mmCIF file of C-alpha atoms in Angstrom:
data_model
loop_
_atom_site.group_PDB
_atom_site.id
_atom_site.type_symbol
_atom_site.label_atom_id
_atom_site.label_comp_id
_atom_site.label_asym_id
_atom_site.label_seq_id
_atom_site.Cartn_x
_atom_site.Cartn_y
_atom_site.Cartn_z
ATOM 1 C CA MET A 1 0.704 28.012 -2.463
ATOM 2 C CA GLU A 2 4.491 27.673 -2.208
ATOM 3 C CA ALA A 3 4.168 26.062 1.226
ATOM 4 C CA LEU A 4 1.937 23.364 -0.293
ATOM 5 C CA LYS A 5 4.758 22.406 -2.652
ATOM 6 C CA GLN A 6 7.288 21.771 0.107
ATOM 7 C CA PRO A 7 7.818 18.261 1.498
ATOM 8 C CA TRP A 8 6.031 17.633 4.787
ATOM 9 C CA PRO A 9 8.066 16.490 7.810
ATOM 10 C CA TRP A 10 7.320 13.148 9.424
ATOM 11 C CA TYR A 11 5.815 14.681 12.576
ATOM 12 C CA LEU A 12 3.128 16.345 10.465
ATOM 13 C CA ALA A 13 2.548 13.553 7.919
ATOM 14 C CA GLY A 14 2.547 10.640 10.410
ATOM 15 C CA PRO A 15 -0.246 11.896 12.700
ATOM 16 C CA LEU A 16 -2.281 12.989 9.646
ATOM 17 C CA ILE A 17 -2.043 9.454 8.226
ATOM 18 C CA GLY A 18 -2.988 8.024 11.621
ATOM 19 C CA LEU A 19 -6.151 10.157 11.594
ATOM 20 C CA PHE A 20 -7.495 8.127 8.657
ATOM 21 C CA VAL A 21 -8.159 5.236 11.060
ATOM 22 C CA PRO A 22 -10.750 7.167 13.160
ATOM 23 C CA LEU A 23 -11.951 9.170 10.144
ATOM 24 C CA LEU A 24 -13.060 6.110 8.160
ATOM 25 C CA LEU A 25 -14.485 4.534 11.288
ATOM 26 C CA VAL A 26 -16.629 7.596 11.947
ATOM 27 C CA LEU A 27 -17.550 8.114 8.279
ATOM 28 C CA GLY A 28 -19.032 4.657 7.889
ATOM 29 C CA ASN A 29 -17.565 2.096 10.304
ATOM 30 C CA ARG A 30 -14.837 1.212 7.769
ATOM 31 C CA ARG A 31 -11.419 -0.217 8.411
ATOM 32 C CA PHE A 32 -8.690 1.894 6.805
ATOM 33 C CA GLY A 33 -7.152 -0.364 4.157
ATOM 34 C CA ILE A 34 -6.263 0.127 0.543
ATOM 35 C CA SER A 35 -5.274 -3.193 -1.056
ATOM 36 C CA SER A 36 -8.851 -4.556 -0.851
ATOM 37 C CA SER A 37 -9.620 -2.215 -3.743
ATOM 38 C CA LEU A 38 -7.608 -4.536 -6.007
ATOM 39 C CA ARG A 39 -9.890 -7.404 -5.034
ATOM 40 C CA HIS A 40 -12.995 -5.294 -5.667
ATOM 41 C CA LEU A 41 -11.639 -4.397 -9.110
ATOM 42 C CA CYS A 42 -11.167 -8.095 -9.947
ATOM 43 C CA ALA A 43 -14.687 -8.765 -8.658
ATOM 44 C CA ALA A 44 -16.097 -5.841 -10.659
ATOM 45 C CA MET A 45 -14.452 -7.189 -13.813
ATOM 46 C CA GLY A 46 -16.617 -10.256 -13.362
ATOM 47 C CA SER A 47 -14.180 -12.956 -12.261
ATOM 48 C CA ARG A 48 -15.947 -16.293 -11.726
ATOM 49 C CA LEU A 49 -13.534 -17.457 -8.991
ATOM 50 C CA PRO A 50 -15.297 -17.913 -5.620
ATOM 51 C CA PHE A 51 -12.861 -15.452 -4.007
ATOM 52 C CA PHE A 52 -14.253 -12.702 -6.217
ATOM 53 C CA ARG A 53 -17.931 -13.602 -5.940
ATOM 54 C CA TYR A 54 -19.354 -11.264 -3.342
ATOM 55 C CA ASN A 55 -21.265 -8.021 -3.422
ATOM 56 C CA TRP A 56 -18.354 -5.718 -4.290
ATOM 57 C CA ARG A 57 -20.763 -2.798 -4.761
ATOM 58 C CA ALA A 58 -21.324 -2.791 -1.006
ATOM 59 C CA GLU A 59 -17.594 -2.059 -0.672
ATOM 60 C CA ALA A 60 -17.611 0.683 -3.309
ATOM 61 C CA TRP A 61 -16.447 3.186 -0.678
ATOM 62 C CA ASN A 62 -12.992 1.636 -1.053
ATOM 63 C CA LEU A 63 -13.003 2.250 -4.808
ATOM 64 C CA ALA A 64 -14.118 5.857 -4.285
ATOM 65 C CA PHE A 65 -11.291 6.226 -1.763
ATOM 66 C CA VAL A 66 -8.564 4.979 -4.136
ATOM 67 C CA LEU A 67 -9.967 7.102 -6.980
ATOM 68 C CA GLY A 68 -9.572 10.007 -4.577
ATOM 69 C CA ILE A 69 -5.978 8.963 -3.857
ATOM 70 C CA ALA A 70 -5.179 9.153 -7.571
ATOM 71 C CA ALA A 71 -6.857 12.591 -7.741
ATOM 72 C CA GLY A 72 -4.819 13.737 -4.737
ATOM 73 C CA GLY A 73 -1.697 12.374 -6.391
ATOM 74 C CA PHE A 74 -2.558 14.407 -9.487
ATOM 75 C CA ALA A 75 -3.009 17.564 -7.409
ATOM 76 C CA ALA A 76 0.272 17.124 -5.535
ATOM 77 C CA GLY A 77 2.361 15.673 -8.333
ATOM 78 C CA VAL A 78 1.100 17.510 -11.417
ATOM 79 C CA LEU A 79 -0.650 20.729 -10.292
ATOM 80 C CA LEU A 80 1.651 21.560 -7.370
ATOM 81 C CA PRO A 81 4.856 19.642 -8.068
ATOM 82 C CA HIS A 82 7.789 19.926 -5.714
ATOM 83 C CA PRO A 83 10.715 21.222 -7.734
ATOM 84 C CA GLY A 84 13.999 19.428 -7.285
ATOM 85 C CA PRO A 85 15.152 16.071 -5.956
ATOM 86 C CA LEU A 86 14.509 14.505 -2.547
ATOM 87 C CA GLU A 87 16.878 15.159 0.319
ATOM 88 C CA LEU A 88 18.220 11.650 0.759
ATOM 89 C CA SER A 89 20.761 10.558 3.321
ATOM 90 C CA PRO A 90 24.266 10.722 1.804
ATOM 91 C CA GLN A 91 24.851 7.001 2.458
ATOM 92 C CA THR A 92 21.686 6.041 0.556
ATOM 93 C CA ALA A 93 22.585 8.350 -2.324
ATOM 94 C CA ALA A 94 26.047 6.788 -2.523
ATOM 95 C CA ALA A 95 24.610 3.260 -2.508
ATOM 96 C CA LEU A 96 22.186 4.223 -5.291
ATOM 97 C CA ARG A 97 24.966 5.619 -7.465
ATOM 98 C CA GLN A 98 26.936 2.439 -6.926
ATOM 99 C CA MET A 99 23.988 0.431 -8.271
ATOM 100 C CA GLY A 100 23.715 2.739 -11.264
ATOM 101 C CA LEU A 101 20.617 4.670 -10.127
ATOM 102 C CA SER A 102 20.514 8.456 -10.020
ATOM 103 C CA PRO A 103 19.300 9.733 -6.627
ATOM 104 C CA GLU A 104 17.892 12.820 -8.364
ATOM 105 C CA GLY A 105 14.961 11.354 -10.268
ATOM 106 C CA GLY A 106 12.254 13.169 -8.322
ATOM 107 C CA LEU A 107 9.971 10.832 -6.331
ATOM 108 C CA VAL A 108 11.121 7.694 -8.172
ATOM 109 C CA PRO A 109 14.283 6.696 -10.060
ATOM 110 C CA GLN A 110 13.762 7.405 -13.751
ATOM 111 C CA GLU A 111 15.909 4.365 -14.622
ATOM 112 C CA LEU A 112 13.072 2.191 -13.279
ATOM 113 C CA PHE A 113 9.849 4.194 -13.746
ATOM 114 C CA SER A 114 10.175 6.331 -16.893
ATOM 115 C CA TRP A 115 8.380 5.538 -20.159
ATOM 116 C CA GLN A 116 11.717 4.407 -21.519
ATOM 117 C CA ALA A 117 12.051 1.863 -18.696
ATOM 118 C CA VAL A 118 8.436 0.723 -19.070
ATOM 119 C CA LEU A 119 8.861 0.189 -22.796
ATOM 120 C CA SER A 120 11.951 -1.977 -22.408
ATOM 121 C CA TRP A 121 10.885 -5.562 -21.784
ATOM 122 C CA LYS A 122 13.241 -6.103 -18.845
ATOM 123 C CA GLY A 123 12.064 -2.926 -17.155
ATOM 124 C CA PHE A 124 8.449 -3.895 -17.773
ATOM 125 C CA VAL A 125 8.927 -7.381 -16.308
ATOM 126 C CA PHE A 126 10.681 -5.962 -13.222
ATOM 127 C CA LEU A 127 7.772 -3.615 -12.419
ATOM 128 C CA LEU A 128 5.135 -6.208 -13.282
ATOM 129 C CA LEU A 129 6.734 -8.870 -11.051
ATOM 130 C CA GLY A 130 7.213 -6.431 -8.183
ATOM 131 C CA GLY A 131 3.585 -5.358 -8.466
ATOM 132 C CA PHE A 132 2.499 -8.991 -8.670
ATOM 133 C CA LEU A 133 4.221 -9.755 -5.345
ATOM 134 C CA VAL A 134 2.577 -6.707 -3.759
ATOM 135 C CA GLY A 135 -0.899 -7.751 -4.918
ATOM 136 C CA PHE A 136 -0.492 -11.452 -4.170
ATOM 137 C CA GLY A 137 1.109 -10.899 -0.768
ATOM 138 C CA ALA A 138 -1.399 -8.253 0.283
ATOM 139 C CA ARG A 139 -4.353 -10.580 -0.348
ATOM 140 C CA TRP A 140 -2.664 -13.591 1.238
ATOM 141 C CA ALA A 141 -1.856 -11.529 4.327
ATOM 142 C CA GLY A 142 -5.329 -9.946 4.193
ATOM 143 C CA GLY A 143 -4.031 -6.391 4.020
ATOM 144 C CA CYS A 144 -1.146 -4.106 3.184
ATOM 145 C CA THR A 145 0.726 -1.373 5.020
ATOM 146 C CA SER A 146 -2.446 0.658 5.616
ATOM 147 C CA GLY A 147 -4.622 -2.259 6.753
ATOM 148 C CA HIS A 148 -2.036 -3.990 8.930
ATOM 149 C CA ALA A 149 0.869 -1.677 9.792
ATOM 150 C CA ILE A 150 -1.415 1.322 10.462
ATOM 151 C CA SER A 151 -4.969 0.090 11.229
ATOM 152 C CA GLY A 152 -4.109 -3.279 12.754
ATOM 153 C CA LEU A 153 -1.227 -2.070 14.905
ATOM 154 C CA SER A 154 -3.326 0.899 16.083
ATOM 155 C CA ALA A 155 -5.870 -1.617 17.375
ATOM 156 C CA PHE A 156 -3.162 -3.881 18.881
ATOM 157 C CA GLN A 157 -4.176 -6.838 16.716
ATOM 158 C CA PRO A 158 -1.549 -9.624 16.936
ATOM 159 C CA PRO A 159 -2.096 -10.850 13.323
ATOM 160 C CA SER A 160 -1.202 -7.381 12.077
ATOM 161 C CA LEU A 161 2.034 -7.431 14.059
ATOM 162 C CA LEU A 162 2.887 -10.742 12.413
ATOM 163 C CA ALA A 163 2.055 -9.326 8.972
ATOM 164 C CA THR A 164 4.098 -6.170 9.602
ATOM 165 C CA LEU A 165 7.074 -8.310 10.644
ATOM 166 C CA GLY A 166 6.638 -10.204 7.374
ATOM 167 C CA PHE A 167 6.502 -6.933 5.397
ATOM 168 C CA PHE A 168 9.828 -5.847 6.848
ATOM 169 C CA LEU A 169 11.461 -9.238 6.524
ATOM 170 C CA GLY A 170 10.507 -9.396 2.844
ATOM 171 C CA GLY A 171 11.493 -5.779 2.273
ATOM 172 C CA LEU A 172 14.918 -6.237 3.835
ATOM 173 C CA LEU A 173 15.532 -9.326 1.707
ATOM 174 C CA ALA A 174 14.428 -7.484 -1.425
ATOM 175 C CA ALA A 175 16.394 -4.289 -0.800
ATOM 176 C CA HIS A 176 19.646 -5.940 0.270
ATOM 177 C CA LEU A 177 19.811 -9.183 -1.709
ATOM 178 C CA ILE A 178 17.445 -9.153 -4.681
ATOM 179 C CA LEU A 179 17.536 -5.510 -5.789
ATOM 180 C CA PRO A 180 21.319 -5.265 -6.418
ATOM 181 C CA TRP A 181 21.110 -8.471 -8.455
ATOM 182 C CA ALA A 182 17.962 -7.387 -10.319
ATOM 183 C CA LEU A 183 19.465 -3.996 -11.204
ATOM 184 C CA GLN A 184 22.506 -5.723 -12.637
ATOM 185 C CA ALA A 185 20.246 -7.920 -14.751
ATOM 186 C CA LEU A 186 18.283 -4.855 -15.906
ATOM 187 C CA ARG A 187 21.343 -3.199 -17.417
ATOM 188 C CA MET B 1 -12.280 -30.482 0.972
ATOM 189 C CA ALA B 2 -10.279 -27.878 2.818
ATOM 190 C CA LEU B 3 -11.864 -25.888 5.581
ATOM 191 C CA PRO B 4 -13.299 -22.617 4.330
ATOM 192 C CA ILE B 5 -10.973 -19.667 4.767
ATOM 193 C CA PRO B 6 -12.554 -16.888 6.834
ATOM 194 C CA ASP B 7 -13.396 -13.986 4.585
ATOM 195 C CA GLU B 8 -13.603 -10.269 5.227
ATOM 196 C CA PHE B 9 -16.499 -9.887 2.792
ATOM 197 C CA PRO B 10 -18.989 -12.655 3.574
ATOM 198 C CA LEU B 11 -21.906 -12.720 1.162
ATOM 199 C CA GLU B 12 -24.543 -13.320 3.785
ATOM 200 C CA ALA B 13 -23.490 -10.325 5.892
ATOM 201 C CA SER B 14 -23.242 -7.948 2.961
ATOM 202 C CA ARG B 15 -24.135 -4.349 3.615
ATOM 203 C CA PRO B 16 -26.486 -2.329 1.440
ATOM 204 C CA THR B 17 -25.049 -0.814 -1.716
ATOM 205 C CA PRO B 18 -24.255 2.866 -1.099
ATOM 206 C CA SER B 19 -25.530 5.650 -3.298
ATOM 207 C CA VAL B 20 -23.096 7.596 -5.479
ATOM 208 C CA LEU B 21 -23.616 10.645 -3.275
ATOM 209 C CA GLY B 22 -22.705 8.568 -0.225
ATOM 210 C CA LEU B 23 -19.343 7.821 -1.826
ATOM 211 C CA VAL B 24 -18.317 11.480 -2.089
ATOM 212 C CA PRO B 25 -16.855 11.749 1.449
ATOM 213 C CA TYR B 26 -14.625 8.741 0.743
ATOM 214 C CA PHE B 27 -13.439 10.282 -2.514
ATOM 215 C CA VAL B 28 -12.569 13.510 -0.694
ATOM 216 C CA ALA B 29 -10.802 11.611 2.114
ATOM 217 C CA GLY B 30 -8.865 9.673 -0.529
ATOM 218 C CA GLY B 31 -7.902 12.957 -2.144
ATOM 219 C CA PHE B 32 -6.320 14.161 1.076
ATOM 220 C CA PHE B 33 -4.519 10.857 1.459
ATOM 221 C CA GLY B 34 -3.136 10.966 -2.069
ATOM 222 C CA PHE B 35 -1.904 14.527 -1.586
ATOM 223 C CA LEU B 36 -0.337 13.505 1.708
ATOM 224 C CA ALA B 37 1.318 10.421 0.179
ATOM 225 C CA ILE B 38 3.140 12.582 -2.380
ATOM 226 C CA ARG B 39 4.027 15.493 -0.066
ATOM 227 C CA SER B 40 5.274 13.259 2.756
ATOM 228 C CA GLU B 41 7.261 11.273 0.165
ATOM 229 C CA ILE B 42 5.941 7.926 1.435
ATOM 230 C CA ALA B 43 5.138 7.333 -2.248
ATOM 231 C CA SER B 44 8.818 7.683 -3.073
ATOM 232 C CA TRP B 45 10.775 4.594 -4.094
ATOM 233 C CA TYR B 46 13.827 6.351 -2.650
ATOM 234 C CA ARG B 47 12.291 6.736 0.826
ATOM 235 C CA ILE B 48 11.361 3.047 0.969
ATOM 236 C CA TYR B 49 14.845 2.001 -0.084
ATOM 237 C CA GLU B 50 16.352 4.379 2.503
ATOM 238 C CA MET B 51 14.062 2.903 5.160
ATOM 239 C CA PHE B 52 15.199 -0.660 4.441
ATOM 240 C CA ARG B 53 18.800 0.529 4.703
ATOM 241 C CA PHE B 54 18.039 2.131 8.094
ATOM 242 C CA GLU B 55 19.626 5.368 6.901
ATOM 243 C CA SER B 56 16.823 7.800 7.670
ATOM 244 C CA PHE B 57 14.289 8.241 10.442
ATOM 245 C CA HIS B 58 11.644 9.695 8.104
ATOM 246 C CA MET B 59 9.589 6.548 7.354
ATOM 247 C CA TYR B 60 9.918 5.166 10.873
ATOM 248 C CA GLY B 61 8.789 8.507 12.267
ATOM 249 C CA ILE B 62 5.763 8.490 9.967
ATOM 250 C CA ILE B 63 4.691 4.905 10.667
ATOM 251 C CA GLY B 64 5.352 5.254 14.407
ATOM 252 C CA SER B 65 3.458 8.515 14.845
ATOM 253 C CA ALA B 66 0.628 7.281 12.600
ATOM 254 C CA VAL B 67 0.162 4.162 14.752
ATOM 255 C CA LEU B 68 0.347 6.221 17.940
ATOM 256 C CA THR B 69 -2.274 8.671 16.637
ATOM 257 C CA GLY B 70 -4.489 5.839 15.436
ATOM 258 C CA ALA B 71 -4.222 4.014 18.763
ATOM 259 C CA LEU B 72 -5.082 7.137 20.791
ATOM 260 C CA CYS B 73 -8.085 7.892 18.571
ATOM 261 C CA LEU B 74 -9.321 4.297 18.752
ATOM 262 C CA ARG B 75 -9.079 4.477 22.520
ATOM 263 C CA LEU B 76 -11.368 7.493 22.533
ATOM 264 C CA LEU B 77 -13.781 6.042 19.979
ATOM 265 C CA ARG B 78 -14.132 2.821 21.957
ATOM 266 C CA ARG B 79 -16.127 4.818 24.521
ATOM 267 C CA TRP B 80 -18.757 5.407 21.838
ATOM 268 C CA GLY B 81 -18.749 1.764 20.898
ATOM 269 C CA LEU B 82 -16.788 2.231 17.674
ATOM 270 C CA GLU B 83 -14.175 -0.423 17.031
ATOM 271 C CA ILE B 84 -12.346 -1.525 13.885
ATOM 272 C CA ARG B 85 -13.139 -4.936 12.470
ATOM 273 C CA PRO B 86 -10.751 -7.617 13.790
ATOM 274 C CA SER B 87 -8.437 -9.565 11.484
ATOM 275 C CA GLU B 88 -9.382 -13.105 10.464
ATOM 276 C CA PRO B 89 -7.765 -15.922 12.466
ATOM 277 C CA GLY B 90 -4.628 -17.506 11.072
ATOM 278 C CA ARG B 91 -0.881 -17.481 11.375
ATOM 279 C CA TYR B 92 0.834 -18.637 8.188
ATOM 280 C CA ARG B 93 -1.114 -16.252 6.004
ATOM 281 C CA TYR B 94 0.148 -13.238 7.905
ATOM 282 C CA LEU B 95 3.792 -14.213 8.007
ATOM 283 C CA LEU B 96 4.103 -15.797 4.541
ATOM 284 C CA GLY B 97 1.785 -13.356 2.806
ATOM 285 C CA GLY B 98 3.567 -10.560 4.641
ATOM 286 C CA VAL B 99 6.966 -11.686 3.367
ATOM 287 C CA VAL B 100 5.695 -11.946 -0.230
ATOM 288 C CA PHE B 101 4.213 -8.449 0.047
ATOM 289 C CA GLY B 102 7.465 -7.165 1.545
ATOM 290 C CA LEU B 103 9.505 -8.606 -1.326
ATOM 291 C CA GLY B 104 7.418 -6.610 -3.771
ATOM 292 C CA TRP B 105 7.463 -3.522 -1.550
ATOM 293 C CA GLY B 106 11.257 -3.611 -1.377
ATOM 294 C CA LEU B 107 11.607 -3.959 -5.154
ATOM 295 C CA VAL B 108 9.100 -1.494 -6.579
ATOM 296 C CA GLY B 109 9.128 0.730 -3.488
ATOM 297 C CA ALA B 110 5.392 1.254 -3.399
ATOM 298 C CA CYS B 111 2.541 -0.246 -1.414
ATOM 299 C CA PRO B 112 -1.009 0.006 -2.813
ATOM 300 C CA GLY B 113 -1.825 3.538 -1.550
ATOM 301 C CA PRO B 114 1.260 5.088 -3.130
ATOM 302 C CA ILE B 115 0.670 3.077 -6.341
ATOM 303 C CA TYR B 116 -2.616 4.984 -6.835
ATOM 304 C CA ALA B 117 -1.012 8.294 -5.847
ATOM 305 C CA LEU B 118 1.844 7.781 -8.311
ATOM 306 C CA LEU B 119 -0.627 6.775 -11.019
ATOM 307 C CA GLY B 120 -2.403 10.088 -10.503
ATOM 308 C CA SER B 121 0.860 12.018 -10.558
ATOM 309 C CA GLY B 122 1.644 10.578 -13.970
ATOM 310 C CA VAL B 123 4.502 8.169 -13.182
ATOM 311 C CA ALA B 124 4.523 5.758 -16.134
ATOM 312 C CA GLY B 125 5.958 2.793 -14.210
ATOM 313 C CA ALA B 126 3.168 2.981 -11.621
ATOM 314 C CA GLY B 127 0.766 1.769 -14.309
ATOM 315 C CA VAL B 128 2.763 -1.433 -14.753
ATOM 316 C CA VAL B 129 3.047 -1.952 -10.987
ATOM 317 C CA PHE B 130 -0.723 -1.495 -10.708
ATOM 318 C CA LEU B 131 -1.313 -4.035 -13.483
ATOM 319 C CA GLY B 132 1.037 -6.474 -11.718
ATOM 320 C CA ALA B 133 -0.769 -5.947 -8.416
ATOM 321 C CA LEU B 134 -4.123 -6.697 -10.088
ATOM 322 C CA LEU B 135 -2.682 -9.880 -11.612
ATOM 323 C CA GLY B 136 -1.206 -10.866 -8.231
ATOM 324 C CA THR B 137 -4.556 -10.330 -6.543
ATOM 325 C CA TYR B 138 -6.239 -12.464 -9.188
ATOM 326 C CA ALA B 139 -3.600 -15.190 -8.860
ATOM 327 C CA TYR B 140 -4.192 -15.300 -5.107
ATOM 328 C CA GLY B 141 -7.912 -15.756 -5.700
ATOM 329 C CA TRP B 142 -7.103 -18.664 -7.974
ATOM 330 C CA LEU B 143 -4.611 -20.366 -5.629
ATOM 331 C CA GLN B 144 -6.241 -19.478 -2.317
ATOM 332 C CA ARG B 145 -7.408 -22.983 -1.371
ATOM 333 C CA ARG B 146 -3.948 -24.421 -1.977
ATOM 334 C CA LEU B 147 -2.096 -21.954 0.245
ATOM 335 C CA PRO B 148 -1.554 -22.341 3.996
ATOM 336 C CA HIS B 149 -3.527 -19.868 6.116
#
């Protein structure tokens, strides 16, 4: 049981994640992708927009999959939690402290993700806007990290390479330019 | 009238609705993925930030070895005629949509898989990120015809 609580190294986790591409293909000829579930949820809530008018029930596997992800997150995060902070690189930890974030918040910085942060309007807007960009961008690009960076690159699909380049370009901009400014505004 | 945008879920080619029992394997597979997302720390805001600062190999090792594993498996499966669905044609959508996604990824440090995993592990902020992602998805559906693809 103790071994299940320890962080897994990249050379174990990476190949295991890669196996989801053949697994879902064999299970039901599905393309491993997660952000489509957000579209199915909008469709299931009965949106009248043409983009959401399709037979989402035929794609219910994706909703079962993400429900499973939450259950797995519960098992790993609540039932078998890893005690103690992450082992971050010293440079990253120093940069975090400089921006006023504790590197010892567990999986996520408490200054951004705790109830206290959620219930402050600035903290709420920060998370909501960030999530909005993730949802909007994922649908525009037709997939997220799982659909493009893992599935698409595994199949050598050029559009997925383009999307993955975009992911990193946006992420670099956010982490280096926007985040320091946003954290200042949050204080 | 703009040209129709190719869609991954065309109405006319819709597959039959699966039974609840048929969904169980996907739920179980998702469970493994969620567990993995927490234990490998890909669901950690810190790991994403560290990745964009190029100060740790962890995330690059994970993505690289995942792609390599996926590619090798797809190579084998191709012999049995199994192939993953190709992406829709387009150029702007991938680059521009990708950048927008990346901006969010770099700020809230979670892509959709980890959002669900963090929700399950009881991280309060993940609920707000999830709500934002739903709103963003809806907004795309509303603006789709006006965006370059």
